[in-house]
Amino acid sequence: MAKSYASPPPSHKLRYKFREASFELLTDFLVNFNQRNKDNLGNLSEFCGCFKDKRLTEFIFLMTKDLRLDPLAGYHAIELLQRFMVKHLLDLFTTPTPQGAAADALRNYEGAVFDKLKEKLPLIIFSCVQLASKMSLHSHIIDNTTAVHFLHSVGLSISKQKVLDSELMVLKGLDFRLCVTNPLSYVEILLEVLGHNEPTIPMDPLLHMCHRVLQFVSLQRAAIYDSLLVSTIGCGSPSAEQREKFVAVTEDCMFLGVGVIAVATFILFFRNWEQVVAELSHITGISQRSISQFTCVTLMQIVEARSPVALT
């Protein structure tokens, strides 16, 4: 990717001071996050996760790193991209076609749409990252001058006007609704609550490891959730119906949050793992068995990938 731009984001030590929030404030946050998660799971699209492909996710992570944005902006951008692309494609393909149009003409139209989208996709992804930077409390905002310089550095000759047009297109496609939840937000609020309830657990190193684990899970999303589905149903060949029902699990940010913390705890503080899993289950109502299954599947993927989870 390109050289680094702008100033570095605040360090995690400056951003976080664990065990300083009041119990009442943590409770309000947790209730709010839980409700938002339930609302999201109650309105799932059949296309959930289609744009959380490993290559797209890695592209956003690298872009976020090169622009020196807070990691939270990257996860926010992934959610914005998913929502925008699904709505954008549905709008394009539900446009009324002339009555009696030939099948060949329809195929040509679909092909033209995908060809045009292929050209626009890198700029659309960048617009999602740029919008996410404007929503983050801990990141500097990517202005249009920086945007043009960055895009030029990766081989895209884009004018400021095109950057503005793309940003506006994404905004309109999202109905200007940018306040979406993302997995890292859930990890952070759950760590805050865990730190309050379990004062003996060192939170700072656990947060750092959670960042690594969440990045790994996001990049290996398909393999991890496929293995988790097989483990859950006890069958190596899940049916289409079972896969359809399991989509809710893949989009459950609260479940992902507790799973990531459990994996990070297993790696760093194995002796405290059962204690932490029990507390996470108490906090969220997610069964210890489900958390343990996620931990086991993810650790197996880490071992198989020979990854030290030393992701940057």
Coordinates of C-alpha atoms in Angstrom, one line a residue:
M1 CA 0.0 0.0 0.0
A2 CA 0.9 3.7 0.0
K3 CA 3.1 5.6 2.4
S4 CA 1.5 6.7 5.7
Y5 CA -0.5 9.9 5.8
A6 CA -1.4 12.5 8.4
S7 CA -0.7 12.1 12.1
P8 CA -0.8 8.9 14.1
P9 CA -4.0 8.1 16.0
P10 CA -4.0 8.3 19.8
S11 CA -2.4 5.3 21.5
H12 CA -4.6 2.8 23.3
K13 CA -3.1 3.9 26.6
L14 CA -4.3 7.4 26.0
R15 CA -7.7 6.3 24.7
Y16 CA -8.5 3.8 27.5
K17 CA -8.5 4.1 31.3
F18 CA -10.2 1.0 32.5
R19 CA -12.3 0.8 35.7
E20 CA -13.1 4.5 35.8
A21 CA -16.6 4.4 34.4
S22 CA -19.4 4.1 36.9
F23 CA -21.6 1.0 37.2
E24 CA -24.6 2.9 36.1
L25 CA -22.9 4.2 33.0
L26 CA -21.6 0.8 32.0
T27 CA -25.1 -0.7 32.5
D28 CA -26.7 1.9 30.2
F29 CA -24.1 1.3 27.5
L30 CA -24.5 -2.5 27.8
V31 CA -28.3 -2.3 27.6
N32 CA -28.1 0.1 24.6
F33 CA -25.6 -2.1 22.7
N34 CA -27.7 -5.2 23.5
Q35 CA -30.8 -3.6 22.1
R36 CA -29.1 -2.4 19.0
N37 CA -27.7 -5.9 18.4
K38 CA -31.2 -7.4 18.8
D39 CA -32.6 -4.8 16.4
N40 CA -30.0 -5.6 13.8
L41 CA -30.6 -9.4 14.1
G42 CA -34.3 -8.8 13.7
N43 CA -33.7 -7.0 10.3
L44 CA -31.2 -9.2 8.6
S45 CA -30.9 -9.3 4.8
E46 CA -30.5 -12.5 2.8
F47 CA -27.3 -10.9 1.6
C48 CA -25.7 -10.4 5.0
G49 CA -21.9 -10.8 4.9
C50 CA -21.6 -10.8 1.2
F51 CA -19.3 -7.8 1.3
K52 CA -17.2 -9.0 4.3
D53 CA -15.1 -11.0 1.9
K54 CA -11.5 -11.5 3.1
R55 CA -10.0 -9.5 0.3
L56 CA -12.3 -6.5 0.9
T57 CA -11.7 -6.7 4.6
E58 CA -8.0 -6.8 4.2
F59 CA -8.1 -3.9 1.7
I60 CA -9.9 -1.8 4.3
F61 CA -7.5 -2.8 7.1
L62 CA -4.5 -1.9 5.0
M63 CA -6.1 1.4 3.9
T64 CA -6.9 2.2 7.5
K65 CA -3.4 1.5 8.6
D66 CA -1.8 3.6 5.8
L67 CA -4.0 6.5 6.6
R68 CA -3.1 6.0 10.3
L69 CA -6.7 5.9 11.4
D70 CA -8.0 4.3 14.6
P71 CA -8.8 0.6 14.1
L72 CA -12.4 1.4 15.0
A73 CA -12.8 3.4 11.8
G74 CA -11.8 0.3 9.8
Y75 CA -14.5 -1.9 11.4
H76 CA -17.0 0.9 11.0
A77 CA -16.1 1.2 7.3
I78 CA -16.7 -2.6 6.8
E79 CA -20.2 -2.2 8.1
L80 CA -20.9 0.9 6.0
L81 CA -19.7 -0.9 2.9
Q82 CA -21.8 -4.0 3.6
R83 CA -25.0 -1.9 4.0
F84 CA -24.3 0.4 1.1
M85 CA -23.4 -2.3 -1.5
V86 CA -26.5 -4.5 -0.7
K87 CA -28.8 -1.5 -1.0
H88 CA -27.0 -0.1 -4.1
L89 CA -27.2 -3.5 -6.0
L90 CA -30.8 -4.1 -5.0
D91 CA -31.7 -0.6 -6.3
L92 CA -29.9 -1.3 -9.6
F93 CA -31.4 -4.7 -10.2
T94 CA -34.9 -3.8 -9.2
T95 CA -35.1 -0.9 -11.7
P96 CA -38.0 -1.6 -14.0
T97 CA -37.0 -3.1 -17.4
P98 CA -38.9 -2.6 -20.6
Q99 CA -41.7 -5.0 -21.0
G100 CA -40.8 -7.9 -23.3
A101 CA -37.1 -7.3 -23.1
A102 CA -35.1 -10.2 -24.4
A103 CA -33.2 -12.4 -22.0
D104 CA -29.9 -11.5 -23.8
A105 CA -30.6 -7.8 -23.2
L106 CA -31.2 -8.4 -19.5
R107 CA -27.9 -10.4 -19.2
N108 CA -26.1 -7.6 -21.1
Y109 CA -27.6 -5.1 -18.6
E110 CA -26.4 -7.1 -15.6
G111 CA -23.0 -7.5 -17.1
A112 CA -22.7 -3.7 -17.7
V113 CA -23.8 -3.0 -14.2
F114 CA -21.1 -5.3 -12.7
D115 CA -18.4 -3.9 -15.1
K116 CA -19.3 -0.3 -14.0
L117 CA -19.4 -1.3 -10.4
K118 CA -16.0 -3.0 -10.7
E119 CA -14.5 0.3 -11.8
K120 CA -16.1 2.2 -9.0
L121 CA -15.5 -0.2 -6.1
P122 CA -12.1 1.0 -4.9
L123 CA -13.4 4.6 -4.7
I124 CA -16.6 3.3 -2.9
I125 CA -14.5 1.5 -0.4
F126 CA -12.4 4.6 0.2
S127 CA -15.6 6.7 0.7
C128 CA -16.7 4.3 3.4
V129 CA -13.3 4.6 5.1
Q130 CA -13.4 8.4 4.8
L131 CA -17.0 8.6 6.2
A132 CA -16.0 6.3 9.1
S133 CA -13.0 8.6 9.9
K134 CA -15.5 11.4 10.3
M135 CA -17.6 9.4 12.7
S136 CA -14.7 8.3 15.0
L137 CA -13.9 10.2 18.1
H138 CA -10.3 9.0 18.1
S139 CA -9.3 9.5 14.4
H140 CA -8.4 12.5 12.5
I141 CA -10.7 13.3 9.5
I142 CA -9.5 12.4 6.0
D143 CA -10.0 15.6 4.1
N144 CA -10.3 15.7 0.3
T145 CA -6.8 16.9 -0.3
T146 CA -5.4 13.9 1.6
A147 CA -7.9 11.7 -0.1
V148 CA -6.8 12.7 -3.6
H149 CA -3.1 12.3 -2.7
F150 CA -3.7 8.9 -1.2
L151 CA -5.7 7.6 -4.1
H152 CA -3.1 8.9 -6.5
S153 CA -0.4 7.0 -4.6
V154 CA -2.3 3.7 -5.1
G155 CA -2.7 4.3 -8.8
L156 CA -6.1 5.9 -8.9
S157 CA -6.3 9.2 -10.8
I158 CA -9.3 10.8 -9.0
S159 CA -10.3 14.4 -8.7
K160 CA -11.6 16.1 -5.6
Q161 CA -15.0 16.4 -7.3
K162 CA -15.1 12.6 -7.9
V163 CA -14.2 12.1 -4.2
L164 CA -17.1 14.3 -3.2
D165 CA -19.5 12.7 -5.6
S166 CA -18.6 9.2 -4.4
E167 CA -19.0 10.3 -0.7
L168 CA -22.4 11.8 -1.5
M169 CA -23.5 8.7 -3.4
V170 CA -22.6 6.5 -0.4
L171 CA -24.3 8.9 2.0
K172 CA -27.5 8.9 0.0
G173 CA -27.4 5.1 -0.4
L174 CA -27.2 4.8 3.4
D175 CA -30.0 7.3 3.8
F176 CA -27.4 9.4 5.8
R177 CA -27.5 6.7 8.5
L178 CA -23.9 6.3 9.5
C179 CA -24.3 5.4 13.2
V180 CA -23.9 1.6 12.8
T181 CA -22.5 -0.8 15.3
N182 CA -19.4 -2.8 14.7
P183 CA -17.7 -5.7 16.4
L184 CA -14.8 -3.7 17.9
S185 CA -17.3 -1.5 19.8
Y186 CA -18.8 -4.6 21.4
V187 CA -15.4 -5.9 22.4
E188 CA -14.5 -2.6 24.0
I189 CA -17.7 -2.2 26.0
L190 CA -17.6 -5.8 27.1
L191 CA -14.0 -5.4 28.3
E192 CA -15.1 -2.3 30.3
V193 CA -17.8 -4.3 32.0
L194 CA -15.5 -7.3 32.5
G195 CA -12.8 -5.0 34.0
H196 CA -15.4 -3.6 36.4
N197 CA -16.6 -7.1 37.5
E198 CA -13.2 -8.8 37.5
P199 CA -10.6 -6.4 38.9
T200 CA -7.8 -9.0 39.0
I201 CA -7.7 -9.4 35.2
P202 CA -5.1 -7.1 33.5
M203 CA -7.2 -5.2 30.9
D204 CA -4.5 -3.3 28.8
P205 CA -2.7 -6.4 27.5
L206 CA -6.1 -8.1 27.0
L207 CA -7.4 -5.2 24.9
H208 CA -4.2 -5.4 22.7
M209 CA -4.7 -9.1 22.2
C210 CA -8.4 -8.7 21.5
H211 CA -7.4 -6.3 18.6
R212 CA -5.2 -9.0 17.1
V213 CA -7.8 -11.8 17.6
L214 CA -10.6 -9.7 16.1
Q215 CA -8.6 -8.9 13.1
F216 CA -7.8 -12.6 12.6
V217 CA -11.4 -13.6 12.9
S218 CA -12.5 -10.9 10.5
L219 CA -10.0 -12.1 7.9
Q220 CA -10.8 -15.8 8.5
R221 CA -14.6 -15.1 8.9
A222 CA -15.8 -17.7 6.4
A223 CA -13.6 -20.6 7.7
I224 CA -14.3 -19.9 11.3
Y225 CA -18.1 -19.7 11.0
D226 CA -18.2 -22.7 8.7
S227 CA -16.3 -24.7 11.3
L228 CA -18.5 -23.4 14.1
L229 CA -21.7 -24.4 12.1
V230 CA -20.3 -27.9 11.6
S231 CA -19.4 -28.1 15.3
T232 CA -22.8 -26.8 16.4
I233 CA -24.9 -29.2 14.3
G234 CA -22.6 -32.2 14.5
C235 CA -22.7 -32.7 10.8
G236 CA -20.1 -32.2 8.1
S237 CA -22.5 -31.2 5.4
P238 CA -25.0 -28.5 6.7
S239 CA -28.2 -28.1 4.7
A240 CA -29.2 -24.9 3.0
E241 CA -31.8 -24.4 5.7
Q242 CA -29.3 -24.8 8.5
R243 CA -26.9 -22.3 6.8
E244 CA -29.8 -19.9 6.5
K245 CA -30.7 -20.1 10.2
F246 CA -27.0 -19.8 11.1
V247 CA -26.7 -16.4 9.4
A248 CA -28.0 -14.8 12.6
V249 CA -25.0 -16.2 14.5
T250 CA -22.5 -14.8 12.0
E251 CA -24.1 -11.3 12.4
D252 CA -24.3 -11.4 16.2
C253 CA -21.9 -8.7 17.4
M254 CA -22.4 -9.5 21.1
F255 CA -21.5 -13.2 20.5
L256 CA -18.5 -12.2 18.4
G257 CA -17.4 -9.8 21.2
V258 CA -17.5 -12.4 24.0
G259 CA -15.9 -15.0 21.7
V260 CA -12.9 -12.7 20.8
I261 CA -12.4 -11.8 24.5
A262 CA -12.5 -15.5 25.4
V263 CA -9.9 -16.4 22.8
A264 CA -7.6 -13.5 23.8
T265 CA -7.9 -14.6 27.5
F266 CA -7.1 -18.2 26.6
I267 CA -3.9 -17.0 24.9
L268 CA -2.8 -14.6 27.6
F269 CA -4.3 -15.8 30.9
F270 CA -5.2 -19.4 30.5
R271 CA -5.6 -19.9 34.2
N272 CA -8.3 -17.3 34.3
W273 CA -10.1 -18.5 31.2
E274 CA -12.9 -20.4 32.8
Q275 CA -13.5 -17.6 35.2
V276 CA -13.7 -15.0 32.4
V277 CA -16.0 -17.3 30.3
A278 CA -18.3 -17.6 33.2
E279 CA -18.4 -13.9 33.8
L280 CA -19.0 -13.1 30.1
S281 CA -21.8 -15.6 30.1
H282 CA -23.3 -13.9 33.2
I283 CA -22.9 -10.4 31.5
T284 CA -24.5 -11.3 28.2
G285 CA -26.7 -14.4 28.8
I286 CA -24.7 -16.3 26.1
S287 CA -24.1 -19.9 27.3
Q288 CA -20.6 -20.9 28.4
R289 CA -20.9 -23.8 25.9
S290 CA -21.3 -21.5 23.0
I291 CA -18.4 -19.3 24.1
S292 CA -16.2 -22.3 24.5
Q293 CA -17.2 -23.7 21.1
F294 CA -16.2 -20.3 19.5
T295 CA -12.9 -20.3 21.4
C296 CA -12.1 -23.9 20.3
V297 CA -12.9 -23.3 16.7
T298 CA -10.9 -20.0 16.5
L299 CA -7.9 -21.4 18.3
M300 CA -7.8 -24.3 15.8
Q301 CA -7.9 -21.9 12.9
I302 CA -5.1 -19.9 14.4
V303 CA -3.0 -23.1 14.8
E304 CA -3.8 -24.4 11.3
A305 CA -2.9 -21.0 9.8
R306 CA 0.3 -21.1 11.9
S307 CA -0.6 -17.6 12.9
P308 CA 1.0 -16.1 16.0
V309 CA -1.9 -13.6 16.0
A310 CA 0.8 -11.0 15.8
L311 CA -1.2 -9.0 13.3
T312 CA -0.5 -5.3 12.8

